[in-house]
CSV table of C-alpha atoms in Angstrom, one decimal:
chain,number,residue,atom,x,y,z
K,1,UNK,CA,-40.7,164.1,-200.1
K,2,UNK,CA,-42.2,161.4,-197.9
K,3,UNK,CA,-45.9,161.4,-197.3
K,4,UNK,CA,-45.3,160.4,-193.7
K,5,UNK,CA,-46.4,163.7,-192.3
K,6,UNK,CA,-46.0,163.2,-188.5
K,7,UNK,CA,-43.7,166.1,-187.5
K,8,UNK,CA,-44.8,169.0,-185.5
K,9,UNK,CA,-42.2,171.8,-185.8
K,10,UNK,CA,-41.9,175.1,-184.1
K,11,UNK,CA,-39.8,178.0,-185.3
K,12,UNK,CA,-39.2,181.1,-183.1
K,13,UNK,CA,-38.4,183.6,-185.8
K,14,UNK,CA,-36.7,186.5,-184.3
K,15,UNK,CA,-35.0,189.5,-185.8
K,16,UNK,CA,-31.7,188.8,-184.0
K,17,UNK,CA,-31.8,185.0,-183.4
K,18,UNK,CA,-34.1,182.1,-184.4
K,19,UNK,CA,-34.7,178.8,-182.7
K,20,UNK,CA,-36.2,175.6,-184.1
K,21,UNK,CA,-37.8,172.8,-182.1
K,22,UNK,CA,-40.0,169.7,-182.7
K,23,UNK,CA,-42.2,167.3,-180.9
K,24,UNK,CA,-40.3,164.1,-180.8
K,25,UNK,CA,-42.7,161.5,-182.3
K,26,UNK,CA,-41.0,158.7,-180.2
K,27,UNK,CA,-41.5,160.1,-176.7
K,28,UNK,CA,-43.8,163.1,-177.2
K,29,UNK,CA,-41.2,165.5,-175.7
K,30,UNK,CA,-40.4,168.9,-177.3
K,31,UNK,CA,-36.7,169.1,-178.2
K,32,UNK,CA,-34.5,171.7,-179.8
K,33,UNK,CA,-32.4,171.3,-182.9
K,34,UNK,CA,-28.8,172.3,-182.7
K,35,UNK,CA,-27.5,173.7,-186.0
K,36,UNK,CA,-24.0,172.7,-185.0
K,37,UNK,CA,-23.6,169.7,-182.7
K,38,UNK,CA,-20.1,170.7,-181.6
K,39,UNK,CA,-21.3,174.1,-180.3
K,40,UNK,CA,-24.5,172.8,-178.5
K,41,UNK,CA,-26.2,176.2,-179.1
K,42,UNK,CA,-29.8,176.2,-180.2
K,43,UNK,CA,-29.9,179.9,-181.1
K,44,UNK,CA,-29.4,180.5,-184.8
K,45,UNK,CA,-28.4,184.1,-185.7
K,46,UNK,CA,-31.1,185.4,-188.1
K,47,UNK,CA,-28.4,186.4,-190.6
K,48,UNK,CA,-27.9,185.7,-194.3
K,49,UNK,CA,-24.7,186.2,-196.3
K,50,UNK,CA,-23.7,185.9,-200.0
K,51,UNK,CA,-20.1,184.8,-200.5
K,52,UNK,CA,-18.0,187.1,-202.7
K,53,UNK,CA,-17.7,185.8,-206.3
K,54,UNK,CA,-19.7,182.6,-205.6
K,55,UNK,CA,-23.2,183.7,-205.2
K,56,UNK,CA,-23.4,181.1,-202.5
K,57,UNK,CA,-25.8,181.8,-199.6
K,58,UNK,CA,-24.9,181.1,-196.0
K,59,UNK,CA,-27.1,181.5,-192.9
K,60,UNK,CA,-26.7,181.6,-189.1
K,61,UNK,CA,-23.3,181.5,-187.6
K,62,UNK,CA,-21.6,180.8,-190.9
K,63,UNK,CA,-23.1,184.0,-192.3
K,64,UNK,CA,-21.9,186.0,-189.2
K,65,UNK,CA,-18.4,184.6,-189.7
K,66,UNK,CA,-18.5,185.4,-193.4
K,67,UNK,CA,-19.2,189.0,-192.5
K,68,UNK,CA,-16.6,189.2,-189.8
K,69,UNK,CA,-14.0,188.0,-192.3
K,70,UNK,CA,-15.2,190.4,-195.0
K,71,UNK,CA,-15.9,187.5,-197.4
K,72,UNK,CA,-19.3,188.4,-198.6
K,73,UNK,CA,-22.4,190.6,-198.4
K,74,UNK,CA,-24.2,190.2,-195.1
K,75,UNK,CA,-27.9,190.7,-194.5
K,76,UNK,CA,-29.2,191.4,-191.0
K,77,UNK,CA,-32.5,192.5,-189.5
K,78,UNK,CA,-34.3,191.6,-192.7
K,79,UNK,CA,-37.6,190.9,-190.8
K,80,UNK,CA,-37.8,194.5,-189.9
K,81,UNK,CA,-37.0,195.9,-193.4
K,82,UNK,CA,-39.5,198.6,-194.2
K,83,UNK,CA,-38.9,198.1,-197.9
K,84,UNK,CA,-40.1,195.1,-199.9
K,85,UNK,CA,-36.9,194.8,-201.9
K,86,UNK,CA,-33.2,195.0,-201.2
K,87,UNK,CA,-30.3,195.6,-203.6
K,88,UNK,CA,-27.5,193.1,-203.2
K,89,UNK,CA,-24.7,194.1,-205.5
K,90,UNK,CA,-26.4,194.5,-208.9
K,91,UNK,CA,-29.5,192.4,-208.1
K,92,UNK,CA,-32.8,193.3,-206.5
K,93,UNK,CA,-34.1,190.7,-204.1
K,94,UNK,CA,-37.5,190.8,-202.3
K,95,UNK,CA,-38.0,190.5,-198.6
K,96,UNK,CA,-40.1,187.4,-199.2
K,97,UNK,CA,-37.0,185.9,-201.0
K,98,UNK,CA,-34.8,186.6,-198.0
K,99,UNK,CA,-37.4,185.0,-195.6
K,100,UNK,CA,-37.7,182.0,-197.9
K,101,UNK,CA,-34.0,181.6,-198.2
K,102,UNK,CA,-33.5,181.7,-194.4
K,103,UNK,CA,-36.5,179.3,-193.7
K,104,UNK,CA,-35.3,176.9,-196.3
K,105,UNK,CA,-31.9,176.6,-194.5
K,106,UNK,CA,-33.7,176.2,-191.1
K,107,UNK,CA,-36.0,173.5,-192.4
K,108,UNK,CA,-33.1,171.7,-193.9
K,109,UNK,CA,-31.9,171.2,-190.3
K,110,UNK,CA,-35.2,169.4,-189.5
K,111,UNK,CA,-34.9,167.4,-192.7
K,112,UNK,CA,-31.4,166.3,-191.9
K,113,UNK,CA,-32.5,165.0,-188.5
K,114,UNK,CA,-35.7,163.4,-189.9
K,115,UNK,CA,-34.9,162.4,-193.5
K,116,UNK,CA,-37.9,160.0,-193.8
K,117,UNK,CA,-40.5,162.3,-192.3
K,118,UNK,CA,-42.4,165.4,-193.4
K,119,UNK,CA,-44.0,168.2,-191.5
K,120,UNK,CA,-47.6,167.8,-190.4
K,121,UNK,CA,-47.9,171.2,-188.7
K,122,UNK,CA,-45.5,174.2,-188.5
K,123,UNK,CA,-46.0,176.9,-185.9
K,124,UNK,CA,-44.0,180.1,-186.4
K,125,UNK,CA,-43.7,182.6,-183.5
K,126,UNK,CA,-42.9,186.2,-184.1
K,127,UNK,CA,-42.7,189.1,-181.6
K,128,UNK,CA,-45.5,191.2,-183.1
K,129,UNK,CA,-48.4,190.0,-185.3
K,130,UNK,CA,-47.9,192.5,-188.2
K,131,UNK,CA,-50.1,191.7,-191.1
K,132,UNK,CA,-47.5,192.4,-193.8
K,133,UNK,CA,-44.9,190.2,-192.2
K,134,UNK,CA,-47.4,187.4,-191.6
K,135,UNK,CA,-48.4,187.5,-195.3
K,136,UNK,CA,-44.7,187.5,-196.3
K,137,UNK,CA,-44.0,184.4,-194.1
K,138,UNK,CA,-47.0,182.6,-195.5
K,139,UNK,CA,-45.8,183.4,-199.1
K,140,UNK,CA,-42.2,182.3,-198.3
K,141,UNK,CA,-43.5,179.0,-196.9
K,142,UNK,CA,-45.8,178.4,-199.8
K,143,UNK,CA,-42.8,178.8,-202.1
K,144,UNK,CA,-41.2,176.0,-200.1
K,145,UNK,CA,-44.2,173.7,-200.5
K,146,UNK,CA,-45.7,174.2,-197.1
K,147,UNK,CA,-49.2,175.6,-197.6
K,148,UNK,CA,-51.3,177.7,-195.2
K,149,UNK,CA,-53.3,174.8,-193.9
K,150,UNK,CA,-50.2,173.3,-192.3
K,151,UNK,CA,-48.9,176.6,-190.8
K,152,UNK,CA,-49.9,178.7,-187.9
K,153,UNK,CA,-48.3,182.1,-187.0
K,154,UNK,CA,-48.6,183.3,-183.4
K,155,UNK,CA,-47.0,186.0,-181.3
K,156,UNK,CA,-44.5,185.5,-178.5
K,157,UNK,CA,-47.3,186.5,-176.0
K,158,UNK,CA,-49.6,183.8,-177.4
K,159,UNK,CA,-46.9,181.3,-177.3
K,160,UNK,CA,-46.2,182.0,-173.7
K,161,UNK,CA,-49.9,181.7,-172.9
K,162,UNK,CA,-50.2,178.3,-174.6
K,163,UNK,CA,-47.1,177.0,-172.9
K,164,UNK,CA,-48.2,178.0,-169.5
K,165,UNK,CA,-51.7,176.5,-169.9
K,166,UNK,CA,-50.1,173.2,-171.2
K,167,UNK,CA,-48.4,172.7,-167.8
K,168,UNK,CA,-50.0,171.1,-164.8
K,169,UNK,CA,-53.0,173.0,-163.4
K,170,UNK,CA,-51.2,173.6,-160.1
K,171,UNK,CA,-48.6,175.7,-162.0
K,172,UNK,CA,-51.0,178.1,-163.8
K,173,UNK,CA,-53.9,178.5,-161.4
K,174,UNK,CA,-51.9,181.2,-159.5
K,175,UNK,CA,-49.7,184.0,-160.8
K,176,UNK,CA,-47.5,183.1,-163.7
K,177,UNK,CA,-45.1,185.7,-165.1
K,178,UNK,CA,-42.8,186.1,-168.1
K,179,UNK,CA,-39.9,188.5,-168.3
K,180,UNK,CA,-39.1,189.1,-172.0
K,181,UNK,CA,-35.8,190.9,-172.6
K,182,UNK,CA,-34.6,191.5,-176.2
K,183,UNK,CA,-33.0,194.3,-178.2
K,184,UNK,CA,-36.1,196.5,-177.8
K,185,UNK,CA,-36.0,196.3,-173.9
K,186,UNK,CA,-37.8,194.5,-171.1
K,187,UNK,CA,-41.5,193.5,-171.3
K,188,UNK,CA,-43.4,191.8,-168.5
K,189,UNK,CA,-46.4,189.5,-169.0
K,190,UNK,CA,-48.7,188.0,-166.4
K,191,UNK,CA,-51.3,185.3,-166.9
K,192,UNK,CA,-54.8,186.6,-166.0
K,193,UNK,CA,-57.5,184.2,-165.1
K,194,UNK,CA,-61.1,185.4,-164.7
K,195,UNK,CA,-63.0,182.8,-162.7
K,196,UNK,CA,-66.2,184.8,-162.6
K,197,UNK,CA,-67.1,183.6,-166.1
K,198,UNK,CA,-68.0,180.1,-167.3
K,199,UNK,CA,-66.0,178.9,-169.0
K,200,UNK,CA,-63.1,180.5,-167.3
K,201,UNK,CA,-61.5,183.3,-169.4
K,202,UNK,CA,-57.7,183.4,-169.6
K,203,UNK,CA,-55.8,186.4,-170.9
K,204,UNK,CA,-52.6,188.3,-170.6
K,205,UNK,CA,-51.6,191.5,-168.8
K,206,UNK,CA,-48.6,193.3,-170.2
K,207,UNK,CA,-46.4,196.0,-168.7
K,208,UNK,CA,-43.7,197.9,-170.6
K,209,UNK,CA,-40.4,198.4,-168.7
K,210,UNK,CA,-38.3,199.4,-171.7
K,211,UNK,CA,-37.5,202.7,-170.1
K,212,UNK,CA,-36.1,200.9,-167.0
K,213,UNK,CA,-33.9,198.3,-168.6
K,214,UNK,CA,-32.3,198.0,-172.1
K,215,UNK,CA,-30.6,195.1,-173.6
K,216,UNK,CA,-27.3,197.0,-173.9
K,217,UNK,CA,-27.1,197.3,-170.1
K,218,UNK,CA,-26.8,193.5,-169.6
């Protein structure tokens, strides 16, 4: 691997879909990586599959199609698995193994686009900061050669906060809102700025509207 560590990469690791982006070192603009250039879709289904008879692992859309065609064992929603191990045919695999397998495939997309560069910093966003899942992600990345000093794991709410504050001051000095709709339902977040303190304190106010709107209704 190259010692030229100049890539800043972000992975939004969701239970349904995952997205990967990077800070382009040439123009300092954040861009998304498309797993399939012909489809122009940056969302990667968070799905793994093992092809029948081959023990070959697929991920993303290929894994979904493998399941649709009944060609292998499909693993979905593995981030939410309450158990630490899963039986695939006659083999026990760990949840860390599944996360590692998926992240390896995702990071290969980055490597394909930047074959001569290495990751300087990796930020992984997840919906909820659950200690067990955080530890499992760190362990999976360690197995891939990316140690904790190069990784930061944050929540979707934190990511929204950092994104809003990185914009021009005129855009976040007043009300800024985020509507977050996923398979759990609708959440509303609003930037909160307390100007009575010095330095100014910025936080988030959250409201749960899951009882009003569910993903299945869209």
